[in-house]
PDB file of C-alpha atoms in Angstrom:
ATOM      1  CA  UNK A   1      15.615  11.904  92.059  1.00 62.00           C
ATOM      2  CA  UNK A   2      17.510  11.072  89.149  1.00 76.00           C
ATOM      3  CA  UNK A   3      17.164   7.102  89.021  1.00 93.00           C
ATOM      4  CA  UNK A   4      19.925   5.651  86.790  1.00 96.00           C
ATOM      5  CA  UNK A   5      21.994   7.018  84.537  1.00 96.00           C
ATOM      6  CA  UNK A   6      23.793   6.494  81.808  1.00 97.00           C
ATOM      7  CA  UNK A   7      26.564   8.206  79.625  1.00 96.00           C
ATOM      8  CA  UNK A   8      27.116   8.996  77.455  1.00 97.00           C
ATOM      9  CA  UNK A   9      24.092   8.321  75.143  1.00 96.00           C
ATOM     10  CA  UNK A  10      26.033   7.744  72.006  1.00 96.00           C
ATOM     11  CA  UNK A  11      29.180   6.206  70.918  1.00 96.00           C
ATOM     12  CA  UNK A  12      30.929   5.106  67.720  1.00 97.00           C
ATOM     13  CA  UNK A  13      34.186   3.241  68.236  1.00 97.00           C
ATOM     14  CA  UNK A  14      36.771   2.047  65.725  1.00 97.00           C
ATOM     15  CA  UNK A  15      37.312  -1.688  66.097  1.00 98.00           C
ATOM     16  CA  UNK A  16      40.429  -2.289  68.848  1.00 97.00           C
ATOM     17  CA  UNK A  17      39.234   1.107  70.997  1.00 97.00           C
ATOM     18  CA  UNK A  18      38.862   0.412  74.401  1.00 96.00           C
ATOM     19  CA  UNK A  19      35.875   2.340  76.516  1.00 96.00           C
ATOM     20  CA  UNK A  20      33.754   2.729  79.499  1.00 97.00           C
ATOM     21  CA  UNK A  21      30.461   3.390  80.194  1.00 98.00           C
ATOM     22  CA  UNK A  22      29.452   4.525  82.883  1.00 98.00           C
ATOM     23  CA  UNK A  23      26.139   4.118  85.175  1.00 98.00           C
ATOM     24  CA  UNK A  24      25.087   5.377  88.289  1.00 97.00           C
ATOM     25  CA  UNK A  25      21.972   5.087  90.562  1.00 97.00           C
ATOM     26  CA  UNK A  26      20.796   7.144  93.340  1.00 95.00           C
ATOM     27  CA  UNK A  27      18.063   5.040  94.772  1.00 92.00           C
ATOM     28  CA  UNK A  28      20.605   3.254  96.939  1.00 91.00           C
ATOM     29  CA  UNK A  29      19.703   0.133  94.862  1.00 91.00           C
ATOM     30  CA  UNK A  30      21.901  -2.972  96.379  1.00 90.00           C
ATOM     31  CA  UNK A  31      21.434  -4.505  92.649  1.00 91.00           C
ATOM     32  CA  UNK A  32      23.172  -3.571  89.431  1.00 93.00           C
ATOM     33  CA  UNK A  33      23.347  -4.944  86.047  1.00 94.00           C
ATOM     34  CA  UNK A  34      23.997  -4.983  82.563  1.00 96.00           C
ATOM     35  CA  UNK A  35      22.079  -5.660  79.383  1.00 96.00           C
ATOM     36  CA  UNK A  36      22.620  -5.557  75.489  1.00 97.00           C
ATOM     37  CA  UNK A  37      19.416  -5.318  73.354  1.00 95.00           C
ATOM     38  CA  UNK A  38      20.002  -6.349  69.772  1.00 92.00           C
ATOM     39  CA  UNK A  39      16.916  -6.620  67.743  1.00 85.00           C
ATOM     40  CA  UNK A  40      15.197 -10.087  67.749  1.00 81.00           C
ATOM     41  CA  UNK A  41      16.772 -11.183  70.870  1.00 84.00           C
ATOM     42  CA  UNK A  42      15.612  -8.707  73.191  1.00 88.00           C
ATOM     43  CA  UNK A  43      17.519  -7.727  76.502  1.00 93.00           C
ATOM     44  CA  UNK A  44      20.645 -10.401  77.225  1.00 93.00           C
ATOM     45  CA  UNK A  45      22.212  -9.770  80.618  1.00 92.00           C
ATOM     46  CA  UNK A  46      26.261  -9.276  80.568  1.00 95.00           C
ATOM     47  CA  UNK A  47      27.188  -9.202  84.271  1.00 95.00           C
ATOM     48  CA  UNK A  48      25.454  -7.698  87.633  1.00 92.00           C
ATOM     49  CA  UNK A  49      26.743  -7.165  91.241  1.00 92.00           C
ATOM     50  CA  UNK A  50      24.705  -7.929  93.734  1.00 89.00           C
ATOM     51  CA  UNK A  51      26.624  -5.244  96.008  1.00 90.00           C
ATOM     52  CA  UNK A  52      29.754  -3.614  96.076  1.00 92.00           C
ATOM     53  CA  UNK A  53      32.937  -5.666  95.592  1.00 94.00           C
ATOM     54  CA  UNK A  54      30.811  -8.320  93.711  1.00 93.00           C
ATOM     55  CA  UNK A  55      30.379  -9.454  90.210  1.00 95.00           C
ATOM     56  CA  UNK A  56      29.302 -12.123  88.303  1.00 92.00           C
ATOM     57  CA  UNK A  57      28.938 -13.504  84.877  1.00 93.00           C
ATOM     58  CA  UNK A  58      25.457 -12.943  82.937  1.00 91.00           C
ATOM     59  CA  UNK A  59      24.304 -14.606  79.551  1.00 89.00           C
ATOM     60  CA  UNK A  60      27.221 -13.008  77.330  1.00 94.00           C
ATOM     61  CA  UNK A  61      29.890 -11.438  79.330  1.00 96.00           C
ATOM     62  CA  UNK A  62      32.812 -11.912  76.755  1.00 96.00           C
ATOM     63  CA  UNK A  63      34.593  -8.870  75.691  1.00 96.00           C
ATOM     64  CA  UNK A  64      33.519  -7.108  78.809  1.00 97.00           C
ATOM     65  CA  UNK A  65      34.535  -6.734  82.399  1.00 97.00           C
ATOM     66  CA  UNK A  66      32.901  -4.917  85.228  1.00 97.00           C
ATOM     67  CA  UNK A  67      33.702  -3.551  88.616  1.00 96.00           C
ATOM     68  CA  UNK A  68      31.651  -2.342  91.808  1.00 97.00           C
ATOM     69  CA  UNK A  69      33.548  -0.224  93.972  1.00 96.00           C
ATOM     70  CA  UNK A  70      30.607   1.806  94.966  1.00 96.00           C
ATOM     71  CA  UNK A  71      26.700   1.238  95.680  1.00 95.00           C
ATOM     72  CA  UNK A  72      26.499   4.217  93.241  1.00 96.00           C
ATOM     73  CA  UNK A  73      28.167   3.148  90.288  1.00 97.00           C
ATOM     74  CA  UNK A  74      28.777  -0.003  87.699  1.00 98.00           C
ATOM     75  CA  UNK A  75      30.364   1.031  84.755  1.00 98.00           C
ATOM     76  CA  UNK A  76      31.081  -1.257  81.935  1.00 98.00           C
ATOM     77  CA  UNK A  77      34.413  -1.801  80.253  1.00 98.00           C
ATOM     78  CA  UNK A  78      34.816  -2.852  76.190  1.00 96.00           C
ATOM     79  CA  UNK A  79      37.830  -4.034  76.578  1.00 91.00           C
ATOM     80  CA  UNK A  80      39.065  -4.259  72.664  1.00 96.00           C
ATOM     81  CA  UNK A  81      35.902  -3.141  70.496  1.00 96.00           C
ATOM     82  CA  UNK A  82      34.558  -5.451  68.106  1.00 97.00           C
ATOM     83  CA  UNK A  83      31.728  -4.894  65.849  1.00 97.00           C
ATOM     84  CA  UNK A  84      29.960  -7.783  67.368  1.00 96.00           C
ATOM     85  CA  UNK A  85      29.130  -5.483  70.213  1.00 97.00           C
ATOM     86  CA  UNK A  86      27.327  -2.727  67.930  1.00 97.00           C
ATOM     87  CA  UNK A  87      24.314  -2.677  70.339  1.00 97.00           C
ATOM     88  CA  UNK A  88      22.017  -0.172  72.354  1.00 97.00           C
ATOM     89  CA  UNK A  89      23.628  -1.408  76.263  1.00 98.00           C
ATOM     90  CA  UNK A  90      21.126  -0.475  79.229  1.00 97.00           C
ATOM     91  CA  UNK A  91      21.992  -0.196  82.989  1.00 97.00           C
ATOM     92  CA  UNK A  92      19.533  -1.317  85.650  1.00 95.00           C
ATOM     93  CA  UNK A  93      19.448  -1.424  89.238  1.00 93.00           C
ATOM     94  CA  UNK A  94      16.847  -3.033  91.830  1.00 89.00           C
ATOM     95  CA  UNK A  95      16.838  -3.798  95.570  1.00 81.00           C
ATOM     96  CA  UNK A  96      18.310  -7.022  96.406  1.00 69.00           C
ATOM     97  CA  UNK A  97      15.267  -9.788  95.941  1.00 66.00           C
ATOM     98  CA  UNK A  98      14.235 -11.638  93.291  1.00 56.00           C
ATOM     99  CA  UNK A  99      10.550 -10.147  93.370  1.00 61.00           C
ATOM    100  CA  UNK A 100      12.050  -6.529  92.699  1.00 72.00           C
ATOM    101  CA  UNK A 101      11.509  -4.737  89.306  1.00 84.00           C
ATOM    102  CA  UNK A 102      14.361  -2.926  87.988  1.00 88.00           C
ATOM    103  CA  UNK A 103      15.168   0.200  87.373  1.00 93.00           C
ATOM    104  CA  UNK A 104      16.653   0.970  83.756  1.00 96.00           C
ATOM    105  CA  UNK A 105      18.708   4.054  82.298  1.00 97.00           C
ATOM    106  CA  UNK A 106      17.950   5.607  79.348  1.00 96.00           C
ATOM    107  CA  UNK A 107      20.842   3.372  76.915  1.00 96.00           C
ATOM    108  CA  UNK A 108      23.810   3.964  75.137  1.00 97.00           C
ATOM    109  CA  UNK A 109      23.775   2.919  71.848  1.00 97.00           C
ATOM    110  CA  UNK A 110      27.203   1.991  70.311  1.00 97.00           C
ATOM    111  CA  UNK A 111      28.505   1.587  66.887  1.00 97.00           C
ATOM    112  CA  UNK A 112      31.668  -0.630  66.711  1.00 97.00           C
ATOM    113  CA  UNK A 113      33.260   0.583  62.621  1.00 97.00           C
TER     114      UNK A 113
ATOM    115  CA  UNK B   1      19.201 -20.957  74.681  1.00 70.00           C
ATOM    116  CA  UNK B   2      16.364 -17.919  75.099  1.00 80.00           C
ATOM    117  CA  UNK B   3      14.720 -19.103  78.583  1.00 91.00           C
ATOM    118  CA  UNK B   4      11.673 -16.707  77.920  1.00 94.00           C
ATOM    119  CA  UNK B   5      10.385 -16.563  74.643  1.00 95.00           C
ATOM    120  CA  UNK B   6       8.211 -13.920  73.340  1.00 96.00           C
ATOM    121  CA  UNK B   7       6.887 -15.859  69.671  1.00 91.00           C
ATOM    122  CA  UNK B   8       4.974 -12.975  68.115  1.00 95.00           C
ATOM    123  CA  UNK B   9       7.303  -9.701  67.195  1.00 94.00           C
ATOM    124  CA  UNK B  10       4.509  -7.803  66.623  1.00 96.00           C
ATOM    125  CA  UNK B  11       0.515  -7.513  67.367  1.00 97.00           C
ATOM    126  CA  UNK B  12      -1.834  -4.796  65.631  1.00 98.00           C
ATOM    127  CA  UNK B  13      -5.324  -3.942  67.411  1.00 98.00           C
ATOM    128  CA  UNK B  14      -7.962  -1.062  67.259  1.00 98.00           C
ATOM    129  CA  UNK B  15      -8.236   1.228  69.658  1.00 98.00           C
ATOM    130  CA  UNK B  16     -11.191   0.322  72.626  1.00 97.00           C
ATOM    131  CA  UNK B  17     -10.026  -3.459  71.706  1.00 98.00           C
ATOM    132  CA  UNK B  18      -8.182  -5.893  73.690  1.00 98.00           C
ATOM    133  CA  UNK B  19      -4.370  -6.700  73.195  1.00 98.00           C
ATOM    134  CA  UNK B  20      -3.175  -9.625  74.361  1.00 98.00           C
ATOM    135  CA  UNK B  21       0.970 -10.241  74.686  1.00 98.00           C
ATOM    136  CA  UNK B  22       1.991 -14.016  75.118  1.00 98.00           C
ATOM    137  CA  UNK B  23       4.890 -15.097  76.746  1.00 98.00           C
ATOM    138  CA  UNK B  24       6.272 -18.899  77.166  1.00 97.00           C
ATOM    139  CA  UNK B  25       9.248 -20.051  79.551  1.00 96.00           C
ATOM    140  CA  UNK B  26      11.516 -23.400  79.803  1.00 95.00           C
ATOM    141  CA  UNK B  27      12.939 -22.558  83.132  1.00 91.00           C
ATOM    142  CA  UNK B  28      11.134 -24.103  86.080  1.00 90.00           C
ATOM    143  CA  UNK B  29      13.067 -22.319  88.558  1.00 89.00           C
ATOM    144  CA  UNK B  30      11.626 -18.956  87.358  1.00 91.00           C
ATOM    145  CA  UNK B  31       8.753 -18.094  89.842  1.00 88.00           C
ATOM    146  CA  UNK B  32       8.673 -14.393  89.279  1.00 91.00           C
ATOM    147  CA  UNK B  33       7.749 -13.049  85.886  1.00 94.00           C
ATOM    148  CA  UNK B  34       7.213  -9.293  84.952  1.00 94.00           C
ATOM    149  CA  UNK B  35       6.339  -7.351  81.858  1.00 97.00           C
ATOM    150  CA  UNK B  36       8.118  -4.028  81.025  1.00 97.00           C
ATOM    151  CA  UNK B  37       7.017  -1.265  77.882  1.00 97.00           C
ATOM    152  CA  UNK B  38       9.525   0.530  76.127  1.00 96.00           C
ATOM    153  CA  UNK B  39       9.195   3.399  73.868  1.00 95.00           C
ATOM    154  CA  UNK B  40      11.733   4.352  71.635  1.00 91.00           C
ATOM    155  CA  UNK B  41      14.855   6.017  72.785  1.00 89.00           C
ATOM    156  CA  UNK B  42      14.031   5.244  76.307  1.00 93.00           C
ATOM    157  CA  UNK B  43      14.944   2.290  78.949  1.00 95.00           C
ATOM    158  CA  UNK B  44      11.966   0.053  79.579  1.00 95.00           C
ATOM    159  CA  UNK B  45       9.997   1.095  82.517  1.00 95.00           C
ATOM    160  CA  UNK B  46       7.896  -1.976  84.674  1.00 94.00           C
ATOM    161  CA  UNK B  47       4.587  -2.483  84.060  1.00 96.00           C
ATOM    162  CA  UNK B  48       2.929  -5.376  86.143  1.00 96.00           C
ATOM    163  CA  UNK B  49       4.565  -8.940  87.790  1.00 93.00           C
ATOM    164  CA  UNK B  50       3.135 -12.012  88.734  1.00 94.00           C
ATOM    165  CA  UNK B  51       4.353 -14.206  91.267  1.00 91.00           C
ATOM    166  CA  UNK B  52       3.869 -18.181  90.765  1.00 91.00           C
ATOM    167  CA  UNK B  53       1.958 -18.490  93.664  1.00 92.00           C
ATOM    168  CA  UNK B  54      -0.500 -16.068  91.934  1.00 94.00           C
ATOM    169  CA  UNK B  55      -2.554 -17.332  88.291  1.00 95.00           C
ATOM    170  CA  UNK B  56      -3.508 -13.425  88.041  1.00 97.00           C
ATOM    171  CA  UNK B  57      -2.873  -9.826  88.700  1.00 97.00           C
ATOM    172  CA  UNK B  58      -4.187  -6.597  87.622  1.00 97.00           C
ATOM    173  CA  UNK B  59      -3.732  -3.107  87.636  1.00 96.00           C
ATOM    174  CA  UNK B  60      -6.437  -1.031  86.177  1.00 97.00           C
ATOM    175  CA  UNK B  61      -6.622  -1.812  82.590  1.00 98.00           C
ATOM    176  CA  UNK B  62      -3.371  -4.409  82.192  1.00 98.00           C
ATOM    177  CA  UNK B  63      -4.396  -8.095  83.734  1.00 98.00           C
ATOM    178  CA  UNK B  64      -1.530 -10.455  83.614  1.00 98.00           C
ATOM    179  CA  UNK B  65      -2.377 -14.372  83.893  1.00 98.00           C
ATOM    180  CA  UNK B  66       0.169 -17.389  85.036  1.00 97.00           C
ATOM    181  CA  UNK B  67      -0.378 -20.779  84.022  1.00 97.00           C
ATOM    182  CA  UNK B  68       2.092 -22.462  85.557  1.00 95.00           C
ATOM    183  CA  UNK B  69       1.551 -26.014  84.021  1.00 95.00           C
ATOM    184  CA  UNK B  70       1.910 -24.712  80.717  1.00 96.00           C
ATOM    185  CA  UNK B  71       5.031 -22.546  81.654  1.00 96.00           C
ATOM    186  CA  UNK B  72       2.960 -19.633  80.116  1.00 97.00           C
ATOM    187  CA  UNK B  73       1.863 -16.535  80.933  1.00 97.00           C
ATOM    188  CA  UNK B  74      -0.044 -13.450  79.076  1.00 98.00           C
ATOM    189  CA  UNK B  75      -0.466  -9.405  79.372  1.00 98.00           C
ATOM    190  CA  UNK B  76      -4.214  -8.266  78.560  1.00 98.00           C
ATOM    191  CA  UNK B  77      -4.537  -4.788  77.923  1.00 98.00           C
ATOM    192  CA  UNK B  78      -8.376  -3.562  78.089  1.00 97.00           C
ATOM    193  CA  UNK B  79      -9.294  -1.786  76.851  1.00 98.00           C
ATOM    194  CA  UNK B  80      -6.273  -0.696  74.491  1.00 98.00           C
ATOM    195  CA  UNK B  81      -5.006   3.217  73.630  1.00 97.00           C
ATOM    196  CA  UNK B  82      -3.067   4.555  71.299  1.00 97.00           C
ATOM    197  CA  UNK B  83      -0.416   5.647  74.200  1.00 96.00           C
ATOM    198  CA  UNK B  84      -0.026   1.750  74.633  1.00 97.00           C
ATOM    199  CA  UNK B  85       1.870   1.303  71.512  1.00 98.00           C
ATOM    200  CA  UNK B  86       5.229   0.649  72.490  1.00 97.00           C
ATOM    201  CA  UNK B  87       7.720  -2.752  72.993  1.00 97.00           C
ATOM    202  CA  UNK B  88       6.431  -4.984  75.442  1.00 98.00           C
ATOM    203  CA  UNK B  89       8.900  -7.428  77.024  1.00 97.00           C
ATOM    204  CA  UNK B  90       8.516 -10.292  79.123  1.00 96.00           C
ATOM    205  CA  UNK B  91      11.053 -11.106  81.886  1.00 94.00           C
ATOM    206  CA  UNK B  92      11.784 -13.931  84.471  1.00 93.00           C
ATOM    207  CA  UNK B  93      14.036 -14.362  87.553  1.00 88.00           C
ATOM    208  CA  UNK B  94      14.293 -16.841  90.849  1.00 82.00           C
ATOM    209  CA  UNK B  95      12.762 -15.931  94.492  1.00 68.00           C
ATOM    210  CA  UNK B  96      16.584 -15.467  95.344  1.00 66.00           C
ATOM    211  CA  UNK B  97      18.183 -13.653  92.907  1.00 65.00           C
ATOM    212  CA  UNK B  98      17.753 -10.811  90.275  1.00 69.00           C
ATOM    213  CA  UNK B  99      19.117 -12.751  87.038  1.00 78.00           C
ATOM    214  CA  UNK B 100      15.931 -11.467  85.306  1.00 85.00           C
ATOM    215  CA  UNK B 101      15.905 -12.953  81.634  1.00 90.00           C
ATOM    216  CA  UNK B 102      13.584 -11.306  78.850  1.00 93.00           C
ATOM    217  CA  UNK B 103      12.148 -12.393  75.804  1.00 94.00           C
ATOM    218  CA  UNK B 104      12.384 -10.820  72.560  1.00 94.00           C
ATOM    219  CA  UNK B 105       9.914  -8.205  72.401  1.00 95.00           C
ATOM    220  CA  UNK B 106       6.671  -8.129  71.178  1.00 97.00           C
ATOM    221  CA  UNK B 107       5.764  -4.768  69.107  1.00 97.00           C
ATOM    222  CA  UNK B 108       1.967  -3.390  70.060  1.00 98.00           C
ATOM    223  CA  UNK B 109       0.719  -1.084  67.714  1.00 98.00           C
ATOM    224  CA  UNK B 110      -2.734   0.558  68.399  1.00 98.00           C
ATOM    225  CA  UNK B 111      -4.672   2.020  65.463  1.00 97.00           C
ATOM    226  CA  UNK B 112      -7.085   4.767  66.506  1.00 94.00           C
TER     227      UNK B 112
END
């Protein structure tokens, strides 16, 4: 049981690039989401699904765009790198109720030059 | 606007002591509140919740306590190991959805 998982692990970009990355869970996990950590403001959500064909808007979802076309996966476009989004990004996923603790992947931590 | 704040970055205690975490929310719609460790180089893992129709829960040697008046709520670790030294986070969300907000962090360090 591999939980969630992220790739890859480590990125540098040049400012402009585009990318994806990717997450998958195997826990059949309804809920999916994104968050940026960035020290000394902890975890800020970018966008979730609450099942597949649905997305929404988190805390700071500019510069980034989602899609759910699967339970499975929820991978996370940077549209046009900046170095604003330098950050370590974590994927999470949880069954659909608000009493549910997530699930996180291990990170990817990206460096925008 | 941070909806869960976390006001100490880091804490310091002796091994066999108690650590307590503090956590403070503006949110009154929040009625389920959790606390996740991270090491580093990992994802945080979950530790303990609280619901707000609950002022306490515990699980072995971590207690958390609500106090729902004050919009406050704390992680006691007793008694406290060096394997406890990690990031602790605080995190929030509504009965109907899982927008869970966290706080900042708040470093443990143990000293044996």
């Amino acid at each position: 049981n591999a939980g969630v998982t992220q790739t890859p692990k480590f990125q540098v970009l040049k400012t402009g690039q585009s990318m994806t990355l990717q997450c998958a869970q195997d826990m059949n996990h309804e809920y999916m989401s994104w968050y940026r950590q960035d020290p000394g403001m902890g975890l800020r959500l970018i966008h979730y699904s609450v099942g597949a064909g649905i997305t929404d808007q988190g805390e700071v979802p500019n510069g980034y765009n989602v899609s759910r076309s699967t339970t499975e996966d929820f991978p996370l476009r940077l549209l046009s790198a900046a170095p604003s989004q330098t950050s370590v990004y974590f994927c999470a996923s949880s069954p659909p109720r608000g009493s549910a603790e997530a699930f996180f992947g291990q990170g990817t931590r990206l460096t925008v030059v | 606007d941070q909806q869960v704040k976390q006001n100490s970055p880091s804490l310091s205690v002796q091994e066999g002591r108690i650590s307590i975490l503090n956590c403070d929310y503006t949110n009154s719609m929040f009625d389920y509140f959790l606390w996740y460790k991270k090491y580093p180089a990992e994802g945080p893992t979950f530790l303990i919740s609280i619901s707000s129709i609950k002022d306490k829960n515990e699980d072995g040697r971590f207690t958390v306590f609500l106090n729902k008046s004050a919009k406050h709520l704390s992680l006691h670790i007793v008694p406290s190991q060096p394997g406890d030294s990690a990031v602790y986070f605080c995190a929030a969300s509504g009965s109907f959805n899982n927008d869970m907000r966290f706080g900042a962090g708040t470093r443990l360090t143990v000293k044996p």
